[in-house]
Tab-separated table of C-alpha atoms (C1' of nucleotides) in Angstrom:
chain	number	residue	atom	x	y	z
A	28	UNK	CA	1.342	49.042	4.864
A	29	UNK	CA	1.169	45.875	6.961
A	30	UNK	CA	-0.440	46.164	10.392
A	31	UNK	CA	-1.108	49.827	9.846
A	32	UNK	CA	-4.480	51.150	10.913
A	33	UNK	CA	-6.040	54.261	9.426
A	34	UNK	CA	-6.290	56.864	12.159
A	35	UNK	CA	-7.811	60.274	11.663
A	36	UNK	CA	-6.518	63.408	13.389
A	37	UNK	CA	-8.804	62.870	16.398
A	38	UNK	CA	-7.663	59.263	16.876
A	39	UNK	CA	-4.047	60.406	16.739
A	40	UNK	CA	-4.737	63.106	19.328
A	41	UNK	CA	-6.426	60.577	21.641
A	42	UNK	CA	-3.517	58.141	21.321
A	43	UNK	CA	-1.057	60.924	22.084
A	44	UNK	CA	-2.941	62.107	25.170
A	45	UNK	CA	-3.330	58.595	26.560
A	46	UNK	CA	0.370	57.904	26.095
A	47	UNK	CA	1.138	60.873	28.327
A	48	UNK	CA	-1.580	60.131	30.906
A	49	UNK	CA	-3.774	57.080	30.534
A	50	UNK	CA	-6.017	57.946	33.465
A	51	UNK	CA	-7.592	60.983	31.897
A	52	UNK	CA	-11.374	60.722	32.011
A	53	UNK	CA	-13.140	60.332	28.692
A	54	UNK	CA	-14.866	63.628	29.441
A	55	UNK	CA	-11.496	65.382	29.815
A	56	UNK	CA	-10.148	63.854	26.598
A	57	UNK	CA	-13.387	64.812	24.876
A	58	UNK	CA	-12.960	68.407	26.008
A	59	UNK	CA	-9.435	68.462	24.535
A	60	UNK	CA	-10.307	66.909	21.188
A	61	UNK	CA	-13.818	68.309	20.802
A	62	UNK	CA	-16.003	65.249	21.372
A	63	UNK	CA	-18.400	63.923	24.002
A	64	UNK	CA	-17.189	61.389	26.562
A	65	UNK	CA	-19.269	58.653	24.933
A	66	UNK	CA	-17.750	59.339	21.511
A	67	UNK	CA	-14.239	59.217	22.970
A	68	UNK	CA	-15.135	55.967	24.722
A	69	UNK	CA	-16.245	54.411	21.463
A	70	UNK	CA	-13.075	55.479	19.655
A	71	UNK	CA	-10.843	54.163	22.448
A	72	UNK	CA	-12.574	50.762	22.406
A	73	UNK	CA	-12.090	50.619	18.651
A	74	UNK	CA	-8.393	51.485	19.052
A	75	UNK	CA	-8.118	48.610	21.534
A	76	UNK	CA	-9.891	46.176	19.192
A	77	UNK	CA	-7.684	47.211	16.263
A	78	UNK	CA	-4.559	46.608	18.355
A	79	UNK	CA	-3.385	50.215	18.357
A	80	UNK	CA	-3.661	50.305	22.148
A	81	UNK	CA	-1.947	47.128	23.336
A	82	UNK	CA	-2.079	47.604	27.104
A	83	UNK	CA	-2.562	49.996	29.988
A	84	UNK	CA	0.531	50.089	32.172
A	85	UNK	CA	2.302	52.047	34.856
A	86	UNK	CA	5.750	53.464	34.251
A	87	UNK	CA	8.024	52.495	37.129
A	88	UNK	CA	11.234	54.261	38.164
A	89	UNK	CA	13.804	51.450	37.858
A	90	UNK	CA	16.117	52.914	40.494
A	91	UNK	CA	13.282	53.221	43.000
A	92	UNK	CA	12.664	49.474	42.777
A	93	UNK	CA	16.363	48.672	43.184
A	94	UNK	CA	17.371	48.301	39.525
A	95	UNK	CA	20.391	50.599	39.431
A	96	UNK	CA	22.113	49.222	36.327
A	97	UNK	CA	20.887	49.395	32.714
A	98	UNK	CA	22.803	47.796	29.858
A	99	UNK	CA	22.407	47.089	26.172
A	100	UNK	CA	23.807	43.721	25.196
A	101	UNK	CA	24.702	43.041	21.573
A	102	UNK	CA	24.689	39.308	20.821
A	103	UNK	CA	26.406	37.591	17.893
A	104	UNK	CA	24.943	34.189	17.093
A	105	UNK	CA	26.558	31.101	15.590
A	106	UNK	CA	25.667	30.607	11.925
A	107	UNK	CA	23.207	27.808	12.644
A	108	UNK	CA	21.181	29.780	15.217
A	109	UNK	CA	18.419	32.369	14.733
A	110	UNK	CA	17.036	35.032	17.013
A	111	UNK	CA	13.759	33.096	17.197
A	112	UNK	CA	15.743	30.123	18.571
A	113	UNK	CA	17.365	32.004	21.425
A	114	UNK	CA	14.674	34.599	22.236
A	115	UNK	CA	12.580	32.215	24.397
A	116	UNK	CA	15.642	31.499	26.530
A	117	UNK	CA	16.411	35.208	26.863
A	118	UNK	CA	12.768	35.644	27.829
A	119	UNK	CA	13.408	33.359	30.797
A	120	UNK	CA	15.755	35.976	32.253
A	121	UNK	CA	13.505	38.544	33.948
A	122	UNK	CA	16.354	41.075	33.816
A	123	UNK	CA	15.987	41.201	30.016
A	124	UNK	CA	13.395	43.843	29.194
A	125	UNK	CA	13.677	43.898	25.389
A	126	UNK	CA	14.875	41.475	22.713
A	127	UNK	CA	15.264	42.497	19.085
A	128	UNK	CA	16.621	40.764	16.010
A	129	UNK	CA	18.985	43.171	14.273
A	130	UNK	CA	20.827	43.776	11.017
A	131	UNK	CA	24.543	44.507	10.871
A	132	UNK	CA	27.364	42.765	12.675
A	133	UNK	CA	25.018	42.213	15.608
A	134	UNK	CA	22.321	39.524	15.463
A	135	UNK	CA	20.335	40.184	18.646
A	136	UNK	CA	20.062	43.306	20.762
A	137	UNK	CA	18.945	43.081	24.388
A	138	UNK	CA	18.124	45.715	26.973
A	139	UNK	CA	18.585	44.535	30.546
A	140	UNK	CA	18.400	45.922	34.066
A	141	UNK	CA	20.040	44.578	37.198
A	142	UNK	CA	20.442	45.662	40.804
A	143	UNK	CA	24.261	45.798	40.719
A	144	UNK	CA	27.189	45.520	38.289
A	145	UNK	CA	27.876	42.092	39.814
A	146	UNK	CA	24.363	40.990	38.863
A	147	UNK	CA	24.990	42.222	35.311
A	148	UNK	CA	28.195	40.193	35.224
A	149	UNK	CA	26.279	37.067	36.283
A	150	UNK	CA	23.571	37.751	33.671
A	151	UNK	CA	26.196	38.122	30.922
A	152	UNK	CA	27.770	34.864	31.970
A	153	UNK	CA	24.408	33.082	31.704
A	154	UNK	CA	23.696	34.688	28.308
A	155	UNK	CA	27.073	33.588	26.939
A	156	UNK	CA	26.227	30.017	27.893
A	157	UNK	CA	22.917	29.996	25.960
A	158	UNK	CA	23.261	27.504	23.046
A	159	UNK	CA	23.692	29.367	19.757
A	160	UNK	CA	25.317	32.460	21.313
A	161	UNK	CA	28.741	33.184	19.851
A	162	UNK	CA	29.787	36.330	21.698
A	163	UNK	CA	28.362	39.394	23.455
A	164	UNK	CA	29.317	43.066	23.551
A	165	UNK	CA	27.832	45.134	26.368
A	166	UNK	CA	27.224	48.842	26.651
A	167	UNK	CA	26.532	49.998	30.202
A	168	UNK	CA	24.299	53.041	30.637
A	169	UNK	CA	25.858	55.783	32.767
A	170	UNK	CA	22.799	58.018	32.899
A	171	UNK	CA	19.495	58.249	31.098
A	172	UNK	CA	18.436	61.596	29.659
A	173	UNK	CA	14.999	60.415	28.569
A	174	UNK	CA	13.101	57.210	27.987
A	175	UNK	CA	9.513	56.136	27.290
A	176	UNK	CA	8.642	59.122	25.168
A	177	UNK	CA	5.285	58.947	23.410
A	178	UNK	CA	5.161	57.720	19.828
A	179	UNK	CA	3.860	60.289	17.381
A	180	UNK	CA	1.332	58.567	15.102
A	181	UNK	CA	2.113	59.048	11.415
A	182	UNK	CA	-0.407	60.886	9.273
A	183	UNK	CA	-1.608	58.725	6.367
A	184	UNK	CA	-0.730	60.253	2.980
B	26	UNK	CA	21.310	52.924	47.768
B	27	UNK	CA	20.422	56.242	46.115
B	28	UNK	CA	16.814	56.767	45.011
B	29	UNK	CA	15.866	53.348	46.302
B	30	UNK	CA	12.623	53.037	48.211
B	31	UNK	CA	11.954	50.291	50.710
B	32	UNK	CA	9.122	48.155	49.376
B	33	UNK	CA	7.646	45.209	51.221
B	34	UNK	CA	6.391	42.086	49.468
B	35	UNK	CA	2.889	43.542	49.069
B	36	UNK	CA	4.175	46.760	47.489
B	37	UNK	CA	6.269	44.720	45.061
B	38	UNK	CA	3.239	42.602	44.149
B	39	UNK	CA	1.126	45.720	43.552
B	40	UNK	CA	3.822	47.292	41.346
B	41	UNK	CA	4.095	44.080	39.346
B	42	UNK	CA	0.336	43.774	38.803
B	43	UNK	CA	-0.029	47.411	37.754
B	44	UNK	CA	2.812	47.088	35.267
B	45	UNK	CA	0.884	44.310	33.546
B	46	UNK	CA	-2.528	45.989	33.744
B	47	UNK	CA	-2.847	49.441	35.237
B	48	UNK	CA	-6.641	49.546	35.027
B	49	UNK	CA	-7.255	46.849	37.602
B	50	UNK	CA	-9.648	48.103	40.277
B	51	UNK	CA	-8.216	48.537	43.758
B	52	UNK	CA	-10.699	45.901	44.916
B	53	UNK	CA	-9.313	43.399	42.387
B	54	UNK	CA	-5.704	44.126	43.368
B	55	UNK	CA	-6.719	43.823	47.002
B	56	UNK	CA	-8.210	40.403	46.343
B	57	UNK	CA	-4.921	39.290	44.760
B	58	UNK	CA	-2.617	40.613	47.468
B	59	UNK	CA	-4.899	40.129	50.473
B	60	UNK	CA	-5.909	43.714	51.332
B	61	UNK	CA	-9.014	45.914	51.182
B	62	UNK	CA	-9.501	48.298	48.287
B	63	UNK	CA	-8.879	51.302	50.548
B	64	UNK	CA	-5.595	49.838	51.817
B	65	UNK	CA	-4.416	49.206	48.268
B	66	UNK	CA	-5.440	52.743	47.356
B	67	UNK	CA	-3.315	54.177	50.164
B	68	UNK	CA	-0.283	52.107	49.175
B	69	UNK	CA	-0.612	53.109	45.522
B	70	UNK	CA	-0.819	56.810	46.437
B	71	UNK	CA	2.292	56.372	48.581
B	72	UNK	CA	4.108	54.652	45.697
B	73	UNK	CA	3.184	57.629	43.502
B	74	UNK	CA	4.413	60.148	46.103
B	75	UNK	CA	7.684	58.266	46.544
B	76	UNK	CA	8.268	58.282	42.790
B	77	UNK	CA	8.094	54.520	42.327
B	78	UNK	CA	5.102	54.947	40.015
B	79	UNK	CA	6.107	57.707	37.594
B	80	UNK	CA	3.146	57.702	35.228
B	81	UNK	CA	0.110	55.871	33.907
B	82	UNK	CA	0.426	55.246	30.206
B	83	UNK	CA	-0.919	53.226	27.318
B	84	UNK	CA	1.344	50.928	25.341
B	85	UNK	CA	0.903	51.598	21.642
B	86	UNK	CA	1.728	49.205	18.802
B	87	UNK	CA	4.280	51.228	16.800
B	88	UNK	CA	3.433	49.528	13.507
B	89	UNK	CA	-0.275	50.232	13.963
B	90	UNK	CA	0.453	53.973	14.123
B	91	UNK	CA	2.684	53.833	11.049
B	92	UNK	CA	6.097	53.540	12.712
B	93	UNK	CA	7.507	50.567	10.809
B	94	UNK	CA	11.210	51.095	11.470
B	95	UNK	CA	13.041	50.830	14.798
B	96	UNK	CA	16.744	51.556	15.127
B	97	UNK	CA	19.378	51.921	17.812
B	98	UNK	CA	21.836	54.694	17.044
B	99	UNK	CA	25.219	54.725	18.739
B	100	UNK	CA	26.708	58.217	18.823
B	101	UNK	CA	30.363	59.095	19.342
B	102	UNK	CA	30.893	62.666	20.564
B	103	UNK	CA	33.786	65.040	20.032
B	104	UNK	CA	36.045	65.316	23.078
B	105	UNK	CA	34.670	68.717	24.091
B	106	UNK	CA	31.003	67.616	24.086
B	107	UNK	CA	28.960	65.780	26.719
B	108	UNK	CA	25.737	63.823	26.506
B	109	UNK	CA	24.031	66.536	28.568
B	110	UNK	CA	25.013	69.045	25.858
B	111	UNK	CA	23.482	67.152	22.979
B	112	UNK	CA	20.531	65.434	24.703
B	113	UNK	CA	18.226	68.489	24.514
B	114	UNK	CA	18.769	68.649	20.758
B	115	UNK	CA	18.080	64.929	20.396
B	116	UNK	CA	14.959	65.537	22.479
B	117	UNK	CA	13.755	67.908	19.759
B	118	UNK	CA	13.519	64.958	17.364
B	119	UNK	CA	10.205	63.259	18.149
B	120	UNK	CA	11.472	60.083	16.457
B	121	UNK	CA	14.000	59.625	19.279
B	122	UNK	CA	12.310	57.658	22.021
B	123	UNK	CA	15.258	57.097	24.387
B	124	UNK	CA	18.588	58.827	25.017
B	125	UNK	CA	21.239	57.335	27.274
B	126	UNK	CA	24.792	58.313	28.133
B	127	UNK	CA	26.944	55.203	27.835
B	128	UNK	CA	30.348	53.783	28.736
B	129	UNK	CA	32.615	52.127	26.200
B	130	UNK	CA	33.499	53.286	22.720
B	131	UNK	CA	30.011	54.747	22.407
B	132	UNK	CA	29.090	57.981	24.166
B	133	UNK	CA	25.339	58.223	23.577
B	134	UNK	CA	22.828	55.529	22.719
B	135	UNK	CA	19.521	56.442	21.080
B	136	UNK	CA	16.448	54.402	20.259
B	137	UNK	CA	14.411	55.837	17.404
B	138	UNK	CA	11.351	54.947	15.331
B	139	UNK	CA	10.421	56.183	11.883
B	140	UNK	CA	7.758	55.447	9.298
B	141	UNK	CA	10.187	54.347	6.572
B	142	UNK	CA	13.900	53.601	6.012
B	143	UNK	CA	14.066	56.894	4.097
B	144	UNK	CA	12.837	58.739	7.193
B	145	UNK	CA	15.522	56.990	9.255
B	146	UNK	CA	18.107	58.124	6.716
B	147	UNK	CA	16.911	61.710	7.061
B	148	UNK	CA	16.952	61.452	10.871
B	149	UNK	CA	20.532	60.129	10.831
B	150	UNK	CA	21.572	62.984	8.605
B	151	UNK	CA	20.095	65.498	11.048
B	152	UNK	CA	21.744	63.761	14.027
B	153	UNK	CA	25.146	63.819	12.335
B	154	UNK	CA	24.818	67.567	11.916
B	155	UNK	CA	24.159	68.211	15.633
B	156	UNK	CA	27.139	70.183	17.040
B	157	UNK	CA	29.355	67.889	19.149
B	158	UNK	CA	28.464	64.694	17.277
B	159	UNK	CA	31.513	62.973	15.817
B	160	UNK	CA	30.033	59.886	14.174
B	161	UNK	CA	27.063	57.510	14.385
B	162	UNK	CA	26.667	53.748	14.029
B	163	UNK	CA	23.152	52.455	13.461
B	164	UNK	CA	21.623	49.079	14.138
B	165	UNK	CA	18.291	48.552	12.413
B	166	UNK	CA	15.802	46.234	14.104
B	167	UNK	CA	14.534	43.445	11.843
B	168	UNK	CA	11.940	42.079	14.260
B	169	UNK	CA	11.115	42.487	17.911
B	170	UNK	CA	10.671	39.372	20.027
B	171	UNK	CA	9.598	41.253	23.150
B	172	UNK	CA	9.627	44.750	24.559
B	173	UNK	CA	8.136	46.603	27.531
B	174	UNK	CA	8.408	43.714	29.925
B	175	UNK	CA	7.627	44.532	33.567
B	176	UNK	CA	10.497	45.345	35.917
B	177	UNK	CA	10.828	42.912	38.798
B	178	UNK	CA	11.330	44.943	41.987
B	179	UNK	CA	14.421	43.865	43.935
B	180	UNK	CA	13.927	42.476	47.434
B	181	UNK	CA	15.841	44.519	50.036
B	182	UNK	CA	18.533	42.421	51.775
C	17	DG	C1'	-20.571	57.916	13.924
C	18	DC	C1'	-22.143	61.222	17.504
C	19	DT	C1'	-25.143	62.952	21.453
C	20	DG	C1'	-27.334	62.992	25.936
C	21	DA	C1'	-29.163	60.735	29.772
C	22	DA	C1'	-29.738	56.755	32.766
C	23	DA	C1'	-27.619	52.870	35.157
C	24	DT	C1'	-23.628	50.722	36.985
C	25	DA	C1'	-19.212	50.473	38.842
C	26	DG	C1'	-15.271	52.277	40.879
C	27	DG	C1'	-12.640	55.921	43.363
C	28	DT	C1'	-12.400	58.720	47.382
C	29	DC	C1'	-12.756	60.268	52.092
C	30	DA	C1'	-14.136	60.370	57.084
C	31	DT	C1'	-14.336	57.609	60.880
C	32	DA	C1'	-13.088	53.755	63.778
C	33	DT	C1'	-10.191	49.897	65.251
D	15	DA	C1'	-1.527	50.764	58.956
D	16	DT	C1'	-6.046	48.769	57.611
D	17	DA	C1'	-11.341	48.216	57.396
D	18	DT	C1'	-15.967	49.965	56.809
D	19	DG	C1'	-19.463	52.565	54.781
D	20	DA	C1'	-21.292	56.778	52.599
D	21	DC	C1'	-20.538	59.857	48.955
D	22	DC	C1'	-19.088	61.285	44.576
D	23	DT	C1'	-17.194	60.961	40.061
D	24	DA	C1'	-16.280	58.178	36.006
D	25	DT	C1'	-17.487	54.474	32.981
D	26	DT	C1'	-20.650	52.084	30.319
D	27	DT	C1'	-24.751	51.338	27.827
D	28	DC	C1'	-28.514	52.559	24.987
D	29	DA	C1'	-32.230	55.136	22.584
D	30	DG	C1'	-32.454	58.594	19.198
D	31	DC	C1'	-30.375	61.452	15.679
DNA sequence: GCTGAAATAGGTCATAT
DNA sequence: ATATGACCTATTTCAGC
């Protein structure tokens, strides 16, 4: 499969642990998976080189930093526009956290966060004016049950 | 505003830097924001205590761990069911990464990842059989332009 | 590819301003 | 609330298996 990297059971366990808590010491991870700290270190560096681990980040509580509103915005494009055309412009809006090209009667799916409903309204207005955008359909999030759950690596057959 | 924490310009800068790269040393962050390492350390601990920083995580490339398919699943519930009722069951599916309660003609919005389209089909079948679920509408992601962008903390007025 | 130990770097804490 | 310096723990590297 394209982009897929062969991971053994220990690699998968390391990836899972680091998704939950990336500041575990290599010694602690080693104790959990049955390796020395140096061996864990070597595997982690290899996972970084192979592109399995893309970045080390903090998870921020959106409400605590003033972003009270989350919305998913479905965008229909005009027939002569592609997602690749409009994505850079959507990327200029810092409120837009994700941008996907989609199949179905939607062409582009965005996830956005704003401080207030009024800010979301202004963002939608700006999105509608992006060249190539035909129309938008928004779904406002009322509450979030869970988000940012760890990905479970697939076992190779 | 509820849950909102007052952050000054330095706190916002620290949160932004750590979202991009959480393994920066406190000394390096201090150099960027104009503080000593110990002062940065104290602010970071305070941000953790206040719940602004929820976790330290790695960002994993889904394709590299075998998750080739991403989909957003819109769920309509029966009138006697709430998102809080069904969310725990959705949480039992490890493929479901996010679960939001939504306004509009959708009641619950899920983001899910599977290895193959066939696995997505099986997941949808299981979701449809969850008590309280009326119907589902799926949007399959063809390509992702960007994801996991940092949240820009809002300046208090 | 793993281990164990040595060297380096960073995190932490007490004290002072 | 921040700075300094001493201490301590983790990371990193490397020789040997």
